[in-house]
Structures are given as structure tokens and as C-alpha cells.
């Protein structure tokens, strides 16, 4: 017998496609998908022990679960090694992140320069929050955040993007050096 809260990746992708196709604006898409992404994350139906694998060099693992042929509507499982994280970055598209297993610290940043000098960026921290299982972060395009796993265990989160982030010309930032540079993810192979 199927659990009442069972919700598969295939069902989510169908709902994701329908939501994107319905012509909603970014805020409407995020509002509609937020509870659906949470439902998928909590169902656990998509999880695989291999999703906890992470690249020791970069400190995290990115596992592609779904992507449309035109690189839109991408879904990832992302694992974070203990004591590791990722610097401030944007996504170049809207994003929804749901905590699956373990706490992840998200720090939010605001860009304060006028963006007139390529490679230069001034950021100031604007908040932070520890996300746990079931917590949802819905981010419009342009949101800048950093992530850190401050626990002693590998953590896991579900990420949904309007477009695969390696095709959005997104950036990562160094607040101390006031720099901005291109940011491409290295994907883990589940072979």
C-alpha cells in the first residue's frame, strides 16, 4: 500500500512543467512550487545513498535528478561535507532549496556596488538562517547566498532551478576581495 504522503520525482516534474508552462511570473512559480518541492523532499522517494557522495576538493556533491533538453527546469540532490560550504553566489535563475537531512547554514548577501566594473562586487551580509529537514528557501533570480554545513555529518538538500545553473552565467563572489567571477558546478556521476 502506498503512503499517503508519497510523491515521486516524476509527479513533481509533471507539476513543475505545468507550473512553468502556465505563464506565471517568477513569484507565482515560486509560490506554487514551494509546497510541491517540500512534499517531494520529505517523501524521500527519490533519495539514493549515492546522493550523499561529495567531491572532497570542492566540499559538496551535485547530483542531477532531472533536466529538460533545453536545460530548463533542473532538479538536483546536493550533499555537503562536514565543515564545508560554498561562497556567496547567485543562481542566474529562480531557485527553491529544501532541507532533506541535516542542518545547513544559509547566509544572505546584498550587492551594494553599481555593477559598473566587471569582476568587481561589493557585498554586505543581510541575514542568515539554519535550514533543517523540510525547511524551504524560495529565491527569486538575483538572490545571493552562501551555504555551510557546520555539523559533523554529511547533509543533503533538494534544489530546483528554472534553468540548469551551469547555463545561466551565474557568479560567485569573494566579499573580502570585492570580486565576482563565473561559477560552474562540477556534477557527480552516479555510475
Short mmCIF file of N, CA and C in Angstrom, two decimals:
data_model
loop_
_atom_site.label_atom_id
_atom_site.label_comp_id
_atom_site.label_asym_id
_atom_site.label_seq_id
_atom_site.Cartn_x
_atom_site.Cartn_y
_atom_site.Cartn_z
N UNK A 1 0.84 -1.19 0.00
CA UNK A 1 0.00 0.00 0.00
C UNK A 1 0.88 1.25 0.00
N UNK A 2 0.55 2.23 -0.81
CA UNK A 2 1.32 3.44 -0.96
C UNK A 2 1.02 4.40 0.19
N UNK A 3 2.08 5.03 0.70
CA UNK A 3 1.88 6.01 1.76
C UNK A 3 1.13 7.21 1.21
N UNK A 4 0.33 7.82 2.08
CA UNK A 4 -0.46 8.97 1.67
C UNK A 4 0.42 10.14 1.22
N UNK A 5 1.62 10.28 1.85
CA UNK A 5 2.48 11.40 1.51
C UNK A 5 3.47 11.08 0.39
N UNK A 6 3.38 9.88 -0.21
CA UNK A 6 4.29 9.53 -1.29
C UNK A 6 4.08 10.47 -2.48
N UNK A 7 5.17 10.98 -2.98
CA UNK A 7 5.15 11.91 -4.10
C UNK A 7 6.45 11.66 -4.84
N UNK A 8 6.36 11.24 -6.08
CA UNK A 8 7.54 10.82 -6.81
C UNK A 8 8.19 11.98 -7.56
N UNK A 9 9.43 11.76 -7.95
CA UNK A 9 10.13 12.73 -8.78
C UNK A 9 9.38 12.94 -10.09
N UNK A 10 8.88 11.87 -10.68
CA UNK A 10 8.11 12.00 -11.93
C UNK A 10 6.87 12.87 -11.74
N UNK A 11 6.16 12.68 -10.62
CA UNK A 11 4.98 13.52 -10.35
C UNK A 11 5.39 14.98 -10.18
N UNK A 12 6.50 15.20 -9.47
CA UNK A 12 6.98 16.56 -9.27
C UNK A 12 7.35 17.20 -10.61
N UNK A 13 8.06 16.47 -11.47
CA UNK A 13 8.47 17.01 -12.76
C UNK A 13 7.23 17.37 -13.60
N UNK A 14 6.20 16.55 -13.56
CA UNK A 14 4.95 16.87 -14.26
C UNK A 14 4.38 18.18 -13.73
N UNK A 15 4.33 18.33 -12.42
CA UNK A 15 3.82 19.56 -11.81
C UNK A 15 4.73 20.75 -12.11
N UNK A 16 6.03 20.53 -12.13
CA UNK A 16 7.00 21.56 -12.44
C UNK A 16 6.80 22.08 -13.87
N UNK A 17 6.66 21.15 -14.81
CA UNK A 17 6.43 21.54 -16.21
C UNK A 17 5.13 22.33 -16.36
N UNK A 18 4.07 21.85 -15.72
CA UNK A 18 2.77 22.51 -15.81
C UNK A 18 2.86 23.93 -15.23
N UNK A 19 3.52 24.08 -14.11
CA UNK A 19 3.64 25.39 -13.48
C UNK A 19 4.42 26.35 -14.37
N UNK A 20 5.52 25.89 -14.95
CA UNK A 20 6.32 26.74 -15.84
C UNK A 20 5.56 27.09 -17.11
N UNK A 21 4.78 26.16 -17.61
CA UNK A 21 4.03 26.34 -18.85
C UNK A 21 2.83 27.28 -18.67
N UNK A 22 2.30 27.37 -17.46
CA UNK A 22 1.09 28.16 -17.22
C UNK A 22 1.30 29.67 -17.31
N UNK A 23 2.52 30.12 -17.58
CA UNK A 23 2.77 31.53 -17.79
C UNK A 23 2.77 32.39 -16.56
N UNK A 24 2.94 31.78 -15.40
CA UNK A 24 3.02 32.56 -14.17
C UNK A 24 4.31 33.37 -14.14
N UNK A 25 4.30 34.47 -13.39
CA UNK A 25 5.54 35.21 -13.20
C UNK A 25 6.40 34.47 -12.17
N UNK A 26 7.60 34.95 -11.98
CA UNK A 26 8.55 34.28 -11.10
C UNK A 26 8.00 34.06 -9.69
N UNK A 27 7.37 35.06 -9.13
CA UNK A 27 6.83 34.93 -7.77
C UNK A 27 5.69 33.90 -7.73
N UNK A 28 4.88 33.85 -8.78
CA UNK A 28 3.82 32.85 -8.86
C UNK A 28 4.38 31.44 -8.97
N UNK A 29 5.44 31.30 -9.76
CA UNK A 29 6.10 29.99 -9.89
C UNK A 29 6.65 29.54 -8.55
N UNK A 30 7.35 30.43 -7.86
CA UNK A 30 7.93 30.08 -6.56
C UNK A 30 6.84 29.72 -5.55
N UNK A 31 5.75 30.50 -5.53
CA UNK A 31 4.66 30.23 -4.58
C UNK A 31 4.01 28.88 -4.86
N UNK A 32 3.85 28.53 -6.12
CA UNK A 32 3.22 27.26 -6.48
C UNK A 32 4.14 26.08 -6.20
N UNK A 33 5.42 26.23 -6.54
CA UNK A 33 6.35 25.11 -6.42
C UNK A 33 6.87 24.88 -5.01
N UNK A 34 6.87 25.90 -4.20
CA UNK A 34 7.41 25.77 -2.83
C UNK A 34 6.83 24.57 -2.07
N UNK A 35 5.50 24.44 -1.94
CA UNK A 35 4.98 23.30 -1.20
C UNK A 35 5.18 21.97 -1.93
N UNK A 36 5.23 22.00 -3.27
CA UNK A 36 5.45 20.77 -4.02
C UNK A 36 6.88 20.26 -3.85
N UNK A 37 7.84 21.19 -3.88
CA UNK A 37 9.24 20.79 -3.66
C UNK A 37 9.43 20.26 -2.24
N UNK A 38 8.76 20.89 -1.29
CA UNK A 38 8.83 20.41 0.09
C UNK A 38 8.24 19.00 0.19
N UNK A 39 7.12 18.80 -0.47
CA UNK A 39 6.48 17.48 -0.45
C UNK A 39 7.41 16.41 -1.04
N UNK A 40 8.06 16.74 -2.16
CA UNK A 40 8.99 15.79 -2.77
C UNK A 40 10.18 15.52 -1.83
N UNK A 41 10.75 16.57 -1.27
CA UNK A 41 11.90 16.41 -0.39
C UNK A 41 11.58 15.51 0.79
N UNK A 42 10.40 15.71 1.38
CA UNK A 42 10.02 14.94 2.56
C UNK A 42 9.56 13.52 2.23
N UNK A 43 9.15 13.29 0.97
CA UNK A 43 8.68 11.95 0.62
C UNK A 43 9.83 10.95 0.62
N UNK A 44 11.01 11.42 0.26
CA UNK A 44 12.16 10.53 0.24
C UNK A 44 12.16 9.53 -0.89
N UNK A 45 11.15 9.55 -1.74
CA UNK A 45 11.02 8.55 -2.80
C UNK A 45 12.15 8.62 -3.82
N UNK A 46 12.79 9.73 -3.97
CA UNK A 46 13.84 9.97 -4.96
C UNK A 46 15.24 9.72 -4.40
N UNK A 47 15.36 9.60 -3.09
CA UNK A 47 16.69 9.54 -2.46
C UNK A 47 17.40 8.23 -2.74
N UNK A 48 18.70 8.35 -2.85
CA UNK A 48 19.59 7.22 -3.11
C UNK A 48 20.82 7.44 -2.22
N UNK A 49 21.37 6.40 -1.62
CA UNK A 49 22.57 6.59 -0.80
C UNK A 49 23.72 7.28 -1.55
N UNK A 50 23.75 7.14 -2.86
CA UNK A 50 24.82 7.78 -3.64
C UNK A 50 24.70 9.30 -3.64
N UNK A 51 23.51 9.83 -3.31
CA UNK A 51 23.34 11.29 -3.26
C UNK A 51 24.15 11.92 -2.13
N UNK A 52 24.62 11.12 -1.19
CA UNK A 52 25.44 11.63 -0.09
C UNK A 52 26.91 11.73 -0.47
N UNK A 53 27.28 11.25 -1.64
CA UNK A 53 28.66 11.34 -2.10
C UNK A 53 28.97 12.79 -2.47
N UNK A 54 30.17 13.23 -2.10
CA UNK A 54 30.58 14.60 -2.38
C UNK A 54 32.03 14.63 -2.81
N UNK A 55 32.36 15.59 -3.60
CA UNK A 55 33.74 15.80 -4.05
C UNK A 55 34.53 16.45 -2.92
N UNK A 56 35.57 15.77 -2.45
CA UNK A 56 36.33 16.30 -1.31
C UNK A 56 37.06 17.59 -1.66
N UNK A 57 37.39 17.78 -2.93
CA UNK A 57 38.07 19.01 -3.33
C UNK A 57 37.19 20.23 -3.23
N UNK A 58 35.93 20.10 -3.64
CA UNK A 58 35.04 21.25 -3.60
C UNK A 58 34.18 21.28 -2.34
N UNK A 59 34.05 20.16 -1.64
CA UNK A 59 33.32 20.14 -0.37
C UNK A 59 31.85 19.82 -0.47
N UNK A 60 31.38 19.55 -1.66
CA UNK A 60 29.97 19.23 -1.86
C UNK A 60 29.84 18.36 -3.10
N UNK A 61 28.67 17.73 -3.22
CA UNK A 61 28.36 16.91 -4.39
C UNK A 61 27.05 17.36 -5.00
N UNK A 62 27.01 17.42 -6.32
CA UNK A 62 25.82 17.86 -7.03
C UNK A 62 25.37 16.73 -7.94
N UNK A 63 24.16 16.23 -7.69
CA UNK A 63 23.63 15.06 -8.39
C UNK A 63 22.39 15.47 -9.17
N UNK A 64 22.48 15.41 -10.49
CA UNK A 64 21.36 15.80 -11.35
C UNK A 64 20.26 14.74 -11.29
N UNK A 65 19.05 15.17 -10.93
CA UNK A 65 17.89 14.27 -10.89
C UNK A 65 16.99 14.44 -12.11
N UNK A 66 16.94 15.69 -12.64
CA UNK A 66 16.12 15.96 -13.82
C UNK A 66 16.60 17.25 -14.47
N UNK A 67 16.51 17.27 -15.80
CA UNK A 67 16.78 18.48 -16.56
C UNK A 67 16.08 18.34 -17.91
N UNK A 68 15.40 19.40 -18.34
CA UNK A 68 14.76 19.41 -19.65
C UNK A 68 15.83 19.48 -20.74
N UNK A 69 15.52 19.04 -21.96
CA UNK A 69 16.52 19.07 -23.05
C UNK A 69 17.09 20.47 -23.33
N UNK A 70 16.31 21.52 -23.06
CA UNK A 70 16.81 22.89 -23.29
C UNK A 70 17.48 23.47 -22.04
N UNK A 71 17.79 22.62 -21.08
CA UNK A 71 18.48 22.96 -19.82
C UNK A 71 17.60 23.71 -18.81
N UNK A 72 16.30 23.80 -19.06
CA UNK A 72 15.42 24.42 -18.10
C UNK A 72 14.97 23.38 -17.07
N UNK A 73 14.34 23.87 -16.03
CA UNK A 73 13.69 23.03 -15.01
C UNK A 73 14.60 21.90 -14.52
N UNK A 74 15.66 22.30 -13.86
CA UNK A 74 16.64 21.35 -13.35
C UNK A 74 16.38 21.05 -11.87
N UNK A 75 16.56 19.78 -11.50
CA UNK A 75 16.38 19.33 -10.12
C UNK A 75 17.65 18.58 -9.71
N UNK A 76 18.20 18.92 -8.56
CA UNK A 76 19.44 18.32 -8.06
C UNK A 76 19.28 17.85 -6.62
N UNK A 77 20.03 16.83 -6.27
CA UNK A 77 20.30 16.50 -4.86
C UNK A 77 21.70 17.03 -4.60
N UNK A 78 21.87 17.81 -3.53
CA UNK A 78 23.18 18.38 -3.22
C UNK A 78 23.59 17.95 -1.82
N UNK A 79 24.77 17.35 -1.73
CA UNK A 79 25.32 16.92 -0.44
C UNK A 79 26.44 17.86 -0.04
N UNK A 80 26.57 18.07 1.27
CA UNK A 80 27.57 18.99 1.80
C UNK A 80 28.41 18.23 2.83
N UNK A 81 29.73 18.24 2.66
CA UNK A 81 30.62 17.59 3.61
C UNK A 81 30.67 18.39 4.91
N UNK A 82 30.94 17.71 6.04
CA UNK A 82 31.03 18.41 7.33
C UNK A 82 32.07 19.53 7.29
N UNK A 83 31.70 20.67 7.83
CA UNK A 83 32.62 21.79 7.92
C UNK A 83 32.92 22.47 6.60
N UNK A 84 32.18 22.15 5.57
CA UNK A 84 32.45 22.71 4.24
C UNK A 84 31.25 23.50 3.75
N UNK A 85 31.43 24.20 2.68
CA UNK A 85 30.35 25.01 2.14
C UNK A 85 30.71 25.60 0.80
N UNK A 86 30.03 26.68 0.48
CA UNK A 86 30.19 27.33 -0.81
C UNK A 86 30.13 28.84 -0.58
N UNK A 87 30.98 29.60 -1.29
CA UNK A 87 30.99 31.05 -1.07
C UNK A 87 29.72 31.71 -1.60
N UNK A 88 29.57 33.00 -1.32
CA UNK A 88 28.40 33.70 -1.84
C UNK A 88 28.30 33.53 -3.36
N UNK A 89 27.07 33.29 -3.82
CA UNK A 89 26.83 33.07 -5.24
C UNK A 89 25.38 33.40 -5.56
N UNK A 90 25.12 33.64 -6.83
CA UNK A 90 23.75 33.76 -7.29
C UNK A 90 23.46 32.53 -8.15
N UNK A 91 22.27 32.44 -8.68
CA UNK A 91 21.90 31.28 -9.50
C UNK A 91 21.62 31.63 -10.95
N UNK A 92 21.40 32.90 -11.24
CA UNK A 92 21.07 33.30 -12.59
C UNK A 92 19.66 32.92 -13.00
N UNK A 93 18.88 32.43 -12.07
CA UNK A 93 17.51 31.99 -12.28
C UNK A 93 16.83 31.88 -10.92
N UNK A 94 15.54 31.64 -10.90
CA UNK A 94 14.87 31.39 -9.63
C UNK A 94 15.31 30.04 -9.08
N UNK A 95 15.20 29.89 -7.77
CA UNK A 95 15.65 28.65 -7.13
C UNK A 95 14.79 28.34 -5.92
N UNK A 96 14.63 27.04 -5.67
CA UNK A 96 13.98 26.56 -4.45
C UNK A 96 14.90 25.50 -3.86
N UNK A 97 15.22 25.65 -2.58
CA UNK A 97 16.05 24.68 -1.88
C UNK A 97 15.27 24.18 -0.68
N UNK A 98 15.26 22.85 -0.50
CA UNK A 98 14.55 22.25 0.63
C UNK A 98 15.53 21.40 1.41
N UNK A 99 15.59 21.60 2.72
CA UNK A 99 16.41 20.77 3.58
C UNK A 99 15.87 19.34 3.61
N UNK A 100 16.76 18.37 3.48
CA UNK A 100 16.37 16.96 3.48
C UNK A 100 16.93 16.24 4.70
N UNK A 101 18.23 16.36 4.92
CA UNK A 101 18.88 15.62 6.00
C UNK A 101 20.01 16.46 6.57
N UNK A 102 19.85 16.93 7.79
CA UNK A 102 20.89 17.71 8.46
C UNK A 102 20.73 19.20 8.28
N UNK A 103 21.32 19.97 9.19
CA UNK A 103 21.22 21.44 9.14
C UNK A 103 22.23 22.04 8.16
N UNK A 104 21.78 23.07 7.46
CA UNK A 104 22.66 23.82 6.56
C UNK A 104 22.48 25.31 6.85
N UNK A 105 23.58 25.99 7.06
CA UNK A 105 23.53 27.42 7.34
C UNK A 105 23.56 28.19 6.02
N UNK A 106 22.54 29.00 5.80
CA UNK A 106 22.48 29.88 4.64
C UNK A 106 22.70 31.30 5.12
N UNK A 107 23.66 31.98 4.49
CA UNK A 107 23.91 33.40 4.76
C UNK A 107 23.48 34.16 3.52
N UNK A 108 22.71 35.21 3.73
CA UNK A 108 22.18 36.01 2.62
C UNK A 108 22.98 37.30 2.49
N UNK A 109 23.18 37.70 1.24
CA UNK A 109 24.01 38.85 0.93
C UNK A 109 23.26 39.81 0.01
N UNK A 110 23.59 41.09 0.12
CA UNK A 110 23.07 42.09 -0.81
C UNK A 110 24.26 42.73 -1.51
N UNK A 111 24.08 42.92 -2.78
CA UNK A 111 25.13 43.59 -3.55
C UNK A 111 24.93 45.09 -3.40
N UNK A 112 26.01 45.82 -3.10
CA UNK A 112 25.89 47.25 -2.81
C UNK A 112 26.60 48.14 -3.83
N UNK A 113 27.37 47.58 -4.76
CA UNK A 113 28.03 48.40 -5.77
C UNK A 113 27.07 48.66 -6.92
N UNK A 114 27.49 49.47 -7.88
CA UNK A 114 26.62 49.82 -9.00
C UNK A 114 26.76 48.88 -10.19
N UNK A 115 27.55 47.82 -10.05
CA UNK A 115 27.75 46.79 -11.08
C UNK A 115 28.39 47.33 -12.36
N UNK A 116 29.06 48.45 -12.29
CA UNK A 116 29.63 49.06 -13.49
C UNK A 116 31.04 48.56 -13.82
N UNK A 117 31.68 47.90 -12.88
CA UNK A 117 33.06 47.43 -13.10
C UNK A 117 33.09 45.91 -13.16
N UNK A 118 33.33 45.33 -14.36
CA UNK A 118 33.36 43.86 -14.49
C UNK A 118 34.37 43.22 -13.54
N UNK A 119 33.94 42.15 -12.88
CA UNK A 119 34.81 41.43 -11.95
C UNK A 119 34.86 42.02 -10.56
N UNK A 120 34.21 43.16 -10.36
CA UNK A 120 34.21 43.83 -9.06
C UNK A 120 32.80 43.77 -8.47
N UNK A 121 32.74 43.47 -7.18
CA UNK A 121 31.43 43.44 -6.49
C UNK A 121 31.62 43.75 -5.01
N UNK A 122 30.75 44.54 -4.49
CA UNK A 122 30.72 44.80 -3.06
C UNK A 122 29.47 44.15 -2.49
N UNK A 123 29.66 43.35 -1.43
CA UNK A 123 28.54 42.67 -0.79
C UNK A 123 28.51 43.02 0.69
N UNK A 124 27.31 42.98 1.24
CA UNK A 124 27.18 43.06 2.70
C UNK A 124 26.20 41.98 3.13
N UNK A 125 26.49 41.38 4.26
CA UNK A 125 25.63 40.32 4.78
C UNK A 125 24.31 40.94 5.22
N UNK A 126 23.20 40.28 4.84
CA UNK A 126 21.89 40.82 5.18
C UNK A 126 21.06 39.90 6.06
N UNK A 127 21.58 38.70 6.37
CA UNK A 127 20.86 37.79 7.25
C UNK A 127 21.42 36.39 7.15
N UNK A 128 20.93 35.53 8.02
CA UNK A 128 21.31 34.13 7.97
C UNK A 128 20.24 33.28 8.63
N UNK A 129 20.22 32.00 8.24
CA UNK A 129 19.23 31.08 8.80
C UNK A 129 19.77 29.66 8.67
N UNK A 130 19.54 28.87 9.69
CA UNK A 130 19.86 27.45 9.65
C UNK A 130 18.63 26.73 9.10
N UNK A 131 18.80 26.01 7.99
CA UNK A 131 17.72 25.24 7.39
C UNK A 131 17.87 23.78 7.76
N UNK A 132 16.76 23.17 8.12
CA UNK A 132 16.72 21.77 8.51
C UNK A 132 15.75 21.01 7.61
N UNK A 133 15.56 19.75 7.87
CA UNK A 133 14.67 18.92 7.08
C UNK A 133 13.28 19.56 6.97
N UNK A 134 12.84 19.74 5.73
CA UNK A 134 11.52 20.30 5.46
C UNK A 134 11.49 21.81 5.33
N UNK A 135 12.53 22.50 5.76
CA UNK A 135 12.57 23.95 5.60
C UNK A 135 12.80 24.28 4.13
N UNK A 136 12.12 25.32 3.65
CA UNK A 136 12.16 25.68 2.23
C UNK A 136 12.68 27.11 2.08
N UNK A 137 13.58 27.27 1.13
CA UNK A 137 14.09 28.58 0.76
C UNK A 137 13.72 28.82 -0.69
N UNK A 138 12.85 29.80 -0.96
CA UNK A 138 12.46 30.16 -2.33
C UNK A 138 13.16 31.47 -2.67
N UNK A 139 13.97 31.45 -3.73
CA UNK A 139 14.80 32.60 -4.07
C UNK A 139 14.52 33.10 -5.49
N UNK A 140 14.08 34.34 -5.61
CA UNK A 140 13.95 34.92 -6.95
C UNK A 140 15.34 35.06 -7.58
N UNK A 141 15.39 35.18 -8.90
CA UNK A 141 16.65 35.42 -9.59
C UNK A 141 17.31 36.66 -8.99
N UNK A 142 18.62 36.61 -8.86
CA UNK A 142 19.36 37.73 -8.28
C UNK A 142 19.67 37.58 -6.81
N UNK A 143 19.03 36.62 -6.13
CA UNK A 143 19.33 36.38 -4.73
C UNK A 143 20.75 35.85 -4.62
N UNK A 144 21.48 36.37 -3.62
CA UNK A 144 22.85 35.91 -3.36
C UNK A 144 22.86 35.28 -1.98
N UNK A 145 23.41 34.07 -1.90
CA UNK A 145 23.56 33.41 -0.61
C UNK A 145 24.81 32.54 -0.61
N UNK A 146 25.26 32.17 0.58
CA UNK A 146 26.32 31.19 0.75
C UNK A 146 25.77 30.09 1.64
N UNK A 147 26.39 28.91 1.58
CA UNK A 147 25.90 27.75 2.33
C UNK A 147 27.08 27.12 3.06
N UNK A 148 26.82 26.65 4.27
CA UNK A 148 27.86 25.96 5.05
C UNK A 148 27.22 24.87 5.89
N UNK A 149 27.86 23.72 5.89
CA UNK A 149 27.45 22.62 6.76
C UNK A 149 28.35 22.70 8.00
N UNK A 150 27.80 23.17 9.09
CA UNK A 150 28.56 23.30 10.33
C UNK A 150 28.42 22.08 11.23
N UNK A 151 27.78 21.02 10.73
CA UNK A 151 27.61 19.80 11.52
C UNK A 151 28.78 18.85 11.28
N UNK A 152 28.74 17.71 11.95
CA UNK A 152 29.79 16.70 11.78
C UNK A 152 29.34 15.55 10.88
N UNK A 153 28.22 15.73 10.17
CA UNK A 153 27.68 14.72 9.26
C UNK A 153 27.48 15.32 7.88
N UNK A 154 27.47 14.47 6.85
CA UNK A 154 27.11 14.93 5.51
C UNK A 154 25.64 15.33 5.52
N UNK A 155 25.32 16.47 4.94
CA UNK A 155 23.93 16.91 4.85
C UNK A 155 23.45 16.78 3.41
N UNK A 156 22.14 16.81 3.23
CA UNK A 156 21.55 16.65 1.91
C UNK A 156 20.40 17.64 1.75
N UNK A 157 20.32 18.25 0.57
CA UNK A 157 19.20 19.14 0.26
C UNK A 157 18.76 18.93 -1.18
N UNK A 158 17.51 19.29 -1.44
CA UNK A 158 16.92 19.19 -2.77
C UNK A 158 16.90 20.60 -3.37
N UNK A 159 17.37 20.74 -4.62
CA UNK A 159 17.45 22.03 -5.28
C UNK A 159 16.67 21.98 -6.59
N UNK A 160 15.85 23.00 -6.83
CA UNK A 160 15.06 23.11 -8.05
C UNK A 160 15.35 24.48 -8.66
N UNK A 161 15.66 24.50 -9.95
CA UNK A 161 16.02 25.74 -10.63
C UNK A 161 15.20 25.91 -11.90
N UNK A 162 14.94 27.16 -12.26
CA UNK A 162 14.25 27.46 -13.51
C UNK A 162 15.07 27.07 -14.72
N UNK A 163 16.38 27.04 -14.54
CA UNK A 163 17.30 26.63 -15.59
C UNK A 163 18.53 26.02 -14.91
N UNK A 164 19.12 25.00 -15.54
CA UNK A 164 20.34 24.39 -15.01
C UNK A 164 21.36 25.51 -14.79
N UNK A 165 21.89 25.61 -13.58
CA UNK A 165 22.73 26.75 -13.22
C UNK A 165 24.03 26.84 -14.02
N UNK A 166 24.48 25.78 -14.65
CA UNK A 166 25.67 25.88 -15.49
C UNK A 166 25.38 26.55 -16.83
N UNK A 167 24.13 26.91 -17.08
CA UNK A 167 23.74 27.56 -18.33
C UNK A 167 23.12 28.94 -18.09
N UNK A 168 23.38 29.54 -16.93
CA UNK A 168 22.74 30.82 -16.61
C UNK A 168 23.72 31.98 -16.50
N UNK A 169 25.00 31.76 -16.66
CA UNK A 169 26.02 32.80 -16.49
C UNK A 169 25.99 33.37 -15.08
N UNK A 170 25.90 32.48 -14.12
CA UNK A 170 25.85 32.92 -12.73
C UNK A 170 27.23 33.26 -12.21
N UNK A 171 27.27 33.85 -11.01
CA UNK A 171 28.52 34.32 -10.44
C UNK A 171 28.72 33.81 -9.03
N UNK A 172 29.99 33.75 -8.63
CA UNK A 172 30.34 33.59 -7.22
C UNK A 172 31.12 34.83 -6.82
N UNK A 173 31.11 35.11 -5.52
CA UNK A 173 31.66 36.36 -5.02
C UNK A 173 32.63 36.11 -3.88
N UNK A 174 33.62 36.97 -3.76
CA UNK A 174 34.52 36.98 -2.61
C UNK A 174 34.33 38.34 -1.93
N UNK A 175 33.58 38.37 -0.82
CA UNK A 175 33.30 39.66 -0.17
C UNK A 175 34.56 40.37 0.33
N UNK A 176 35.59 39.63 0.71
CA UNK A 176 36.83 40.25 1.21
C UNK A 176 37.65 40.88 0.09
N UNK A 177 37.68 40.23 -1.06
CA UNK A 177 38.45 40.75 -2.20
C UNK A 177 37.61 41.62 -3.13
N UNK A 178 36.32 41.74 -2.84
CA UNK A 178 35.38 42.52 -3.67
C UNK A 178 35.41 42.03 -5.12
N UNK A 179 35.38 40.70 -5.28
CA UNK A 179 35.46 40.16 -6.64
C UNK A 179 34.22 39.35 -7.00
N UNK A 180 33.98 39.28 -8.30
CA UNK A 180 32.92 38.47 -8.89
C UNK A 180 33.56 37.66 -10.01
N UNK A 181 33.22 36.36 -10.06
CA UNK A 181 33.76 35.51 -11.12
C UNK A 181 32.70 34.50 -11.55
N UNK A 182 32.85 33.93 -12.76
CA UNK A 182 31.89 32.92 -13.22
C UNK A 182 31.89 31.71 -12.28
N UNK A 183 30.75 31.03 -12.21
CA UNK A 183 30.60 29.90 -11.29
C UNK A 183 29.94 28.74 -12.02
N UNK A 184 30.70 27.68 -12.24
CA UNK A 184 30.22 26.46 -12.89
C UNK A 184 30.33 25.31 -11.89
N UNK A 185 29.28 24.52 -11.78
CA UNK A 185 29.27 23.37 -10.88
C UNK A 185 29.92 22.15 -11.52
N UNK A 186 30.60 21.38 -10.70
CA UNK A 186 31.08 20.07 -11.11
C UNK A 186 30.05 19.06 -10.63
N UNK A 187 29.48 18.32 -11.56
CA UNK A 187 28.44 17.34 -11.21
C UNK A 187 29.06 16.01 -10.86
N UNK A 188 28.45 15.34 -9.89
CA UNK A 188 28.89 13.99 -9.50
C UNK A 188 28.25 12.98 -10.44
N UNK A 189 28.97 11.96 -10.77
CA UNK A 189 28.43 10.87 -11.60
C UNK A 189 27.88 9.78 -10.69
N UNK A 190 26.71 9.28 -11.03
CA UNK A 190 26.12 8.19 -10.25
C UNK A 190 26.31 6.84 -10.93
N UNK A 191 27.34 6.74 -11.74
CA UNK A 191 27.63 5.50 -12.45
C UNK A 191 28.11 4.44 -11.48
#
